[in-house]
Each structure stands twice: as structure tokens, then as C-alpha cells.
């Protein structure tokens, strides 16, 4: 009896192996680089996906990012969709955990069959998906974090953290600050800060880093880092932390009556919104935030337009800077797909996207999107701006400029 | 609780409940052995189905299945330690990380992936024995806290050793592919093969004397806390084995994720691992598979709940514990012991039992 | 009858340990349950104190069924226990241990103080050591403390598991003297023993073997027939 | 250096109080409570909401403490009680599940933005011989010390003695008539009260949010370990020492080593003194 079952098993194994071997030779789904119809697109619908940190340590940012996407999709659909196709959004939560980002991207591409990923912001897990993305050819339009400009499928639509930090270093150098201090998290935030320092310090020989402290991601204990920074007597402080820690550090500094200027990138400072300055309270006065998108309170007409839509949004964080950012990204995506005309193949998508350098997408709320060919062309935007939080309100300190 | 002298005296002249239950379980075991052949067939069919998975599932579902198997292997090791030897050692996520990182780093140095599997297993097994040394002096929560602390410290070290591990920024993992097969399917086949071997070997060893000794050691520990040298040796062996298996699972996990970060191996991994052990039923054979499937599927199903998913996860876990304190596996046991089934099986088991008693 | 047990069966898991025990205790009696190791004496104690459930049969205390009562509920009914191994809390002081005896009843501070003075009158050795750690007491003193603590709960029936355990014969003798005194105060006793020494103070004795009670005799009779005792205890 | 020690005493007081809350529940209810920080956090969030809504400080504090206490009691009665007979593992997991659920609940109701509890003394400073001392720090350290003294006194009372008896041997205590169930509810309530105090102290001097609970609970357990899960004094001293070690390591070695050093300290303590700083009796096996 046992022996028979073994034989049957072996026979079945061989049969299955032989018959189906061809099916597992490629990871790509129905897509491909040729003119085949890409997934997620029908005559009247286009499915787009994103993985976002809707819960966990970055939930405030994630909710804002979600809001922007939903506001834009509603607006596009109300106006009849993109070339007649309604936008269907599939937004998954990754809880800011890298492993769940990887699972989510698989799900979006293979299960939900999305046409493209728009503005995914899956903590640091995204790099773990690049090879899978490459196999499927799925465009990744405007990953918010982290940035990797070397992938064929990935288009960066806003200044990276490092670029923002570079612009900030330029700014402080111009203001005559020579002693800078740094507090960074030991993760991709810290990595980008290190990159920015390596790139920009040689350009400002007078500028010295007098303190360079690490803090635990997610920790509320920042006091020893702050104490060390204070002891080093810097003239300005650069932060590469999440918005909670930005708020905490500001409070600690101001409690000790230290009034040096403090910079954090768009994510950390929540530029335009309240994610960092709200909790920081009075201590937020004077915080300088990096700008990937315009500040939410300007009278820029395109921002005003977004603001009128955001006011009606039902969920949380609708009027935050994160919301404006992803709103702009999805609007830009719609514009690009419009330009594709009848040929929505990935080949045409990439060709059209890479020609944006000649005919940029200009929205007004974010710097013009001008993508080119690899190796450097997929970093479609390099300019970052700076905004200052003053009298309870964000005001532009420096218009969008590329780092020196 | 009490000093050893008195504890021994107590056991000599009471009818100890734990010993008695252990005996009662032993009585039922041979009947399970009798249906072993059917069970073997079931296992073979299940294996076949699993083998066919890449041909029918899309990349996402295959990934989820693969993840389930990886977690099942990890839980197999964890269950050996927590369920069978009764030691709540909480360095398991860190040993899993050693597997993921060790394998990736060894591959960078040119070691073939399949060779790195036993290598990281041995390294983590050795480390686990070192971690287990506190077990000689510590029991219960003290052991849990000490191993938790050590495990977290190991993850911190991974973060700190930036030159080798990439620090908090993560480490890219070179993916091993079987010739002629795509990455996802290849990773899956390797996982499936390793999982099958691991489950087979662990089950074999636990059914025999080793498993009985482990359980005896566990019960002894509950009684007195003072143990003989050989009992301590068994505790360490349990640590070493669980560490070995954890690292093997970790190396598979690295292949699956293709990018590893220290943040993957903190409490957010340890908690699901504990859930998997518990839900599957501590000290059961197939529990790890059930537990892993439960945990992974639950997270994926709850994706659609949006903001509510975290709360749903917590609530489901709480309800599961409240309703089934013995884990999902206890459902089957309850079913088996229920009157109806009991009556149906009565004739058969009665004859078997009389055989055993004689 | 203060305590009636009829054909009680219980055990652990699936294993039956008591195969039908029946015994009665009348108000004011001192009853001994005698038997060698592993006959289910401790299980009987656990059954009476509510630690193990009754499988079948009946246990009635003062006319009411005890089936559902928790250990602490039984204590508050006056069914108190002096647990095996004395149950003295080593990390508490002597005074605190003594005070624990009142945990099961509501009593005014004055009543408690009066009770304490009365109990300390019976055990003068403890009186001077109230603030000392209980772990500093000798074995005999700890057994006294356990008895004294049980008295603080004003028990109606006191279950004692191995009063003589690990103590010198002289001390055992003294303790049994105290038991006799307390009985005169109105306390009923059910004492489980391995040694025959308890027979001298008790009124009646049950002999247990293999989870059943096999003999119920006046203690004096049993004591007189040495042979019988020997045959059961060896 | 003094500034560092002061910061250390402040955070150490939070750790110490949370550790005490854990130990109290552990002693009387025999549950390792991983949801302790979240219980305190729920209560504190209610307090901050009242605070922000214009309710004056002291009534808000009282409401916070009452909610923390009641929440803990309800958890004991509704969830923990009937699991006790199944051993430690389900209990441990139940508190973990509870911490996840409570944390998510806070996020759902109040969002994930960090909050603070504005006290009348918020922002006020003292200059003590060049040392910059905030009133928030003074309040934290003083309340922490008073809390520890109060709990110690409680455990000297007759009810406290009953709890210690239960901690030493639950079954024996029940046999002699100690109502372990009632004591466990009281211990949970007391634990909830202390945890709410700890989180509220944290909120009046810095920010709390749904993710500040995770590190607080770990440090609380570290403190409890230092006290061997039984010694109140050991836990309190352990918590303070942990806070100071953290700050000193952060200042003189590296802020990124803080966590690892704290964990290794626990390990060393356990290896050198398996019963904690102040060796009490051994704990029951799992």
C-alpha cells in the first residue's frame, strides 16, 4: 500500500514538472515590453495602486498621502476620467513595515493588476521590490520615499530628502553659518542625510559639522542628543527624523532657550501642514521645512484650487502638505496618460515620460516635471524650496532651486 | 517557590497532576500511530498540491504562500523551544535575522546560497546555545526577559555594524534561482524543499525519545526548578536546534524579501511569531503550519479594512485566546474527544487501549 | 453532621484517583484519615478545599452542597485548611501571616485584636516574634503559626494535612495537645496523617487505601490493635 | 554631567513608575502585562482631550487617573480572569493582543499625532546654580518618588500583605481564605492608576503618541526585571538607574547605543543576580 502510493506520488511529480515547467520560466505577467495590452486598463477604467503607511509610526504622513490621491482621483473622475477612463485606486496599508511593503507591491501588481504604482511611500521597503517591478515593467510614478533614481520603471517627481538637505546646507552657508549640527535617525533618513553632507560639504569649505547625533527611530527620548548638540554650540541644526521627533527636538531646544534655526525635510517638518508644528506648539516658531510641493497656504492659484477640494475631503490630514504633494503627482500622472493617446503600452509610457524634458508637465503646485533618459533622467525634479513657520503660518523662504 | 528539599518531599507523597496528565496522553498516542499511514498519505498529497502551487497561483499568492512556509519553518523552531521544552526564549526573531543577514553576507563573499543555509544554521545554532546558557540559571519570565534583551541587542548590533550590514539602511540580497525557472518560483521551490525536510526531521525526532525527554524536562522544570545535568543539556539542545531552524528560515526569508532591514526583526516580527506558536498550539506537530497560515492570511485579509485593520488584528487575537486558550489545534482535539466522535471511534480505540494497557 | 462525603470520585485529567470515598464528621469531633503514600489523602484534601472538582458523588458542609464554592468561599463558610507543608508565607512577617487568617471574614479591628490576643495566649512562643520574618521560625514554630493563623479565621471545621510532617515527636505531641484544647473551644478537626500518632487525640479514624476508605473505627480501638494499623501502613 | 543626570532622573521616573505598575500586577495577578503603557496612554489621551477642551488641569488629572484605574479593572475582569488557569502563555499573548488593540483604538479615535498635557507649570524653569531645571522635571521626579513610597506603604498594609502572600503562593493563599480574585482586580486597578500617572507625567513634560508606548513598556519591563519582578525598591531604583544610564551613554558614548546598552545591562543583572538587584524570592516557573 505504502509503496504504491510512493510510486503514484513520483509519477505525479514528474508529470506536473514536465507539463508545467514552461509556465514558471518568467516572472512577468501579461505585460511585457511590446505593444501588448498592459494590465489594469480597460476601455472605461484605469486601476492605480499605492502602498502607504496608513497606520504605525508614519501614519500622519500616510493619511495625508492617501487624502491627496483620493482628492485627485475624485476630481479626475468627476471630469470624466483620463481619456474616458475612470481612475480606480487600490491603496494598501503597510504600517511602515518594510516587509509588508514588499508583500503589498506584489499584491498590487499580481492580484489587483494595477496599471501603475502612484506615489507609493512604503517606508524603506520599496528597494526590496525593484527587481520584481523590473520583471513586470510596472511604472512607479513618484515614489515619495525612499528614492532610487536608477530604475527604469521609477520616476522621481520631487526633490529627494538628500536634495532638500543639500539645498538647506547651501542656504545656511549663504547665511554665514559655519557650525552645523545634525540629528538623524539610523535608517534611510540618516542615509540620505549622510549623502547630502558628503555631496555638499566640499562645496562649502568653511562649514563644519560640530555634532552628528543618531536617534532611535520611533523613540521619544531625544534629550541626550539635544544635550550634546547644545553643548557643541552650533549655529544651525539639520534634522533627518520623523515629525514626532522634530517636534520633540524643537521643544527640548526651546525649553533650554536655544533659538538657532532648525531645518527638517518635507517629511519631517510636515512643511505646509501641522504634523510637526502642531505637536511642537510654540516651539515650532522659526522651523525651516524643505519644500517638495508649494506650501499649502499660499495664494498660488493651483494650490488654492487644491485647497478648495481638500476642504471637502472627509478623511484625516486632507489639508496637509502630504496631501498637496500626492494630489499633484496623480494630476501629473493623468496629464501624462492623456499625452499617451490611444497607445497605453508600457513602451509608449516610458517613451513619453522620458521625453518630458522637452515638454515638461507644469502644474504650478510642484516644480515642473521634466524626466529624461537614464542614468539621471528619471530624477525628474531636483529643485527644492524652503519654507519657514512664522506667526503660526508657513511662508516660502526660498523658491524652488536645485542644490549647488 | 519552595526550597528544593520540600518540593521533592511534596512530589513523593502526592498524586501529582502533571505527571498524571502526561501519562494519560501517553495512553492515547499509540492510536494516533495506527492512523499514521493515512496521515502519511495526506502529507504526500498536501506536498503535491504545494508543489503545484507556482503553476496555478499568481506572483502575489505564491509570495504569500512562500511567506507562510518560511514562517512555518521559523515557528517550527520556536515551537520546539517554547512548546516542547517549555522555555520562553525570545531571541528567536534575532536568530532569524542572523539567518537572513548571514546568508546574504556570505553570498556577497561568493558562497553559494544552498551552502549558506546550513552555515547560518550552524552559526545561529551555536549562538542560540550561548544565549540558552542563562537557561541554566533562569526560568520563566526571567529567561524571557533575558533572551528578549539579548535578541534586541543582536538586532542593535546588526544596525551598528554598518560596514557589513548596511546599518539601518538595509542590505540587498542576491537572489538564488534554479536554472530555467523564474525568481519567484525558484525561491518558492527551495523554501518548499527546506520546509518539507525540516518538518519531516523535526517530527521524526519529536515522536521519539527526544520529544518525550523534552516534555519530561519541561514538566520537571514546572515542578521544582532544580534540574539535573542531563536535563540542562536537553534545554540547551532545544535552544540550539531552535536557533538552527530559525536561521534556516531566516535565510529563506532574505531570498523572499530580496532586501533586509534590522527593523524587520524587532518586536513586529517577534509578536507574530509568538502568535503563530500559540495559535498553532504550543507543543503540537502541525501547529506551526496552521499558526503561520493564520497569521499571514489574517494580515492579508485585513488589508481591506483600512484604518480598522490594526484593531481587527488585536481583537481577533484576543478573541482567539479567550475562546481557544489551547490554540487552533485544540479545536481538533476537542472534536476528537467530543461524544459523537468518541462513540464512533469507541470500538476501535477501546481495543487499542486494552492492547496498550496489557 | 457537619461534613458529609458520599461516594466521592475525583482525579486529575482523565485519571481517577478517588474511587468513591464516603465519610462523615460530626460537630466537635476529631477525625483522622490514615493511609500510606499515594492513597489519595491529599487529593481528598484538595477536593474538600475546592482545588479539584468533584466528578461524582456528594460533598455537603453544614447541610449545603459545596459543588460550586471556590476555595475562598469555603474558607468564609468556616471550612478552613491548614495546607500541606504548613503554607507559611516566608516573605511575610509572623504578624502578617497571622493576620492573613482573617482574610476570609469581615471583622472589626477590635474583634481581630481580641482574637489575636486569645490565639497568642495559646501559642505564647509566637507572641514575642510578631515583627520577625516568618522564615526565621523553626519548623515547629511554623506549624504553630499555621495553626494559630487557622484559628484567626474562626473555623468551624479545620482540615489539617500532615500536622506531624517533618517535626520531632515531642513537638508533634505538643501540637496535638493544642488541637485537643481547641476542640474544647468548639472546633471540629479532620486530620490527614501517615503516622499513627494522630490516633491518640482523634475520636474516629478512617483508613484509606487505593482511593477508597476501607475502615471506619473508633481511634482507640484501632490504636489497641497494633496489628491492624501496621498492616495498613506498611 | 548634572544636566545629564537630571534628564536621566526624569525619564527614569517614568520607567520606574511603569515598572512598578507591572510589578504590582505581576505580584497579585501573576500576569506580565504588556498592555500597561497603552492603558496609561488611553487614560492620558482622555486627559489631553479634556485639557484641550478647556477643562482645567486638576479635574482633568483626576478623570485621567480614574479612567486608567477603571480600564485596568475591566480588563482584568473581562479578559484575564478566566484565562488564568491556562498558564502564562495565553495571558502573556492576551496582554500583547490588548496592547495592539488599544494602540490601534487610540489611533482610530484621536489620530496618530503626538500630544502633550499642558500643566499650570508648563514651560517654567528654575536656575539652580547654573543647572537648568524645568518644573516639569521637578514634578516628575517628586511624583515618581512619592508614588514609590505610596506603593511601598500599601504593600505594608493588611491588604498589601495579602497580595504578597498571593505572590508567594497563590494556591495556598486561596486555601486559607484570601480572595485572590478580588486582590487581582485591586492590583490591576492600582497598576492602571500608576501607569496613567507615569504616562501623564511623560505627557506634561514631553509628547506622547501611539508609538511612544512601545519604548516605554520595554523600559518598564527592564526596570521590573531589575527588581526581580517582586522588589518594589529594586524596581524603582532600577528604573532611575536605567534612565541615568541611558542619558550617560547617550551623552558620552553614542545615542544610538542607548538601547543596546540598556538591554545588555538587563542581561548582566540577570546573569549576576538572577533575582534582580534586591533578591527576593524566586518566581514561579512559566
Coordinates of C-alpha atoms in Angstrom, one line a residue, chain A residues 54-60 63 186 213-216 218-221 223-225 227-228 242-244 247-248 251-252 254-257 274-275 278-280 316-317, chain D residues 3-4 7 11 107-116 125 132 134 202 205-212 215 246-247 249-259:
Chain A
X54 CA -1.7 54.4 7.0
X55 CA -1.0 53.1 10.4
X56 CA 2.2 52.9 12.5
X57 CA 4.8 55.5 13.1
X58 CA 4.3 57.3 9.9
X59 CA 0.5 57.2 9.9
X60 CA 0.1 61.0 9.9
X63 CA -3.1 59.6 5.8
X186 CA 19.6 55.4 11.9
X213 CA 23.9 62.5 16.6
X214 CA 21.8 59.4 15.9
X215 CA 18.4 58.8 17.5
X216 CA 16.3 55.7 17.6
X218 CA 10.2 55.9 16.9
X219 CA 11.8 56.8 20.2
X220 CA 10.6 59.7 22.2
X221 CA 13.9 60.0 24.0
X223 CA 17.1 64.6 25.2
X224 CA 20.7 63.3 25.2
X225 CA 21.1 64.0 21.5
X227 CA 22.0 68.0 25.1
X228 CA 25.0 67.1 23.0
X242 CA 10.2 61.7 11.7
X243 CA 7.8 64.5 12.5
X244 CA 7.3 63.4 16.1
X247 CA 8.5 68.3 17.4
X248 CA 10.3 66.8 20.5
X251 CA 10.5 71.6 22.4
X252 CA 13.7 70.5 24.1
X254 CA 13.3 76.0 23.0
X255 CA 12.9 74.9 26.6
X256 CA 16.6 75.5 27.0
X257 CA 16.3 78.8 25.3
X274 CA 0.6 70.7 11.1
X275 CA 2.1 67.2 11.6
X278 CA 1.1 71.2 15.8
X279 CA 2.6 69.0 18.5
X280 CA 5.6 71.3 18.9
X316 CA -8.0 62.9 8.0
X317 CA -5.0 65.1 7.0
Chain D
X3 CA 22.2 68.2 33.4
X4 CA 22.5 64.6 32.1
X7 CA 17.3 64.3 32.4
X11 CA 12.9 59.7 32.2
X107 CA -5.1 56.0 16.6
X108 CA -8.6 55.5 15.3
X109 CA -10.2 57.8 17.8
X110 CA -7.6 60.5 18.3
X111 CA -5.2 60.1 15.4
X112 CA -1.5 59.4 15.4
X113 CA -0.3 63.0 16.1
X114 CA 1.6 63.3 19.3
X115 CA 0.0 65.2 22.2
X116 CA 1.1 66.9 25.4
X125 CA 12.2 77.0 34.6
X132 CA 18.6 74.4 34.0
X134 CA 12.2 72.7 34.4
X202 CA 5.6 61.9 30.4
X205 CA 7.0 67.3 30.1
X206 CA 7.2 66.0 26.6
X207 CA 5.0 64.4 23.9
X208 CA 3.2 61.1 23.9
X209 CA 1.7 59.3 20.9
X210 CA 0.6 55.9 19.8
X211 CA 4.2 54.9 19.3
X212 CA 5.7 56.3 22.4
X215 CA 9.7 52.0 24.2
X246 CA 20.6 55.9 29.1
X247 CA 21.4 59.6 29.3
X249 CA 25.5 56.5 27.4
X250 CA 23.8 58.9 25.0
X251 CA 25.9 61.8 26.1
X252 CA 29.3 60.2 26.4
X253 CA 29.2 57.2 24.1
X254 CA 26.5 57.4 21.4
X255 CA 22.8 58.0 21.3
X256 CA 22.4 55.0 19.0
X257 CA 24.0 52.7 21.6
X258 CA 21.5 53.7 24.3
X259 CA 19.0 51.0 23.7

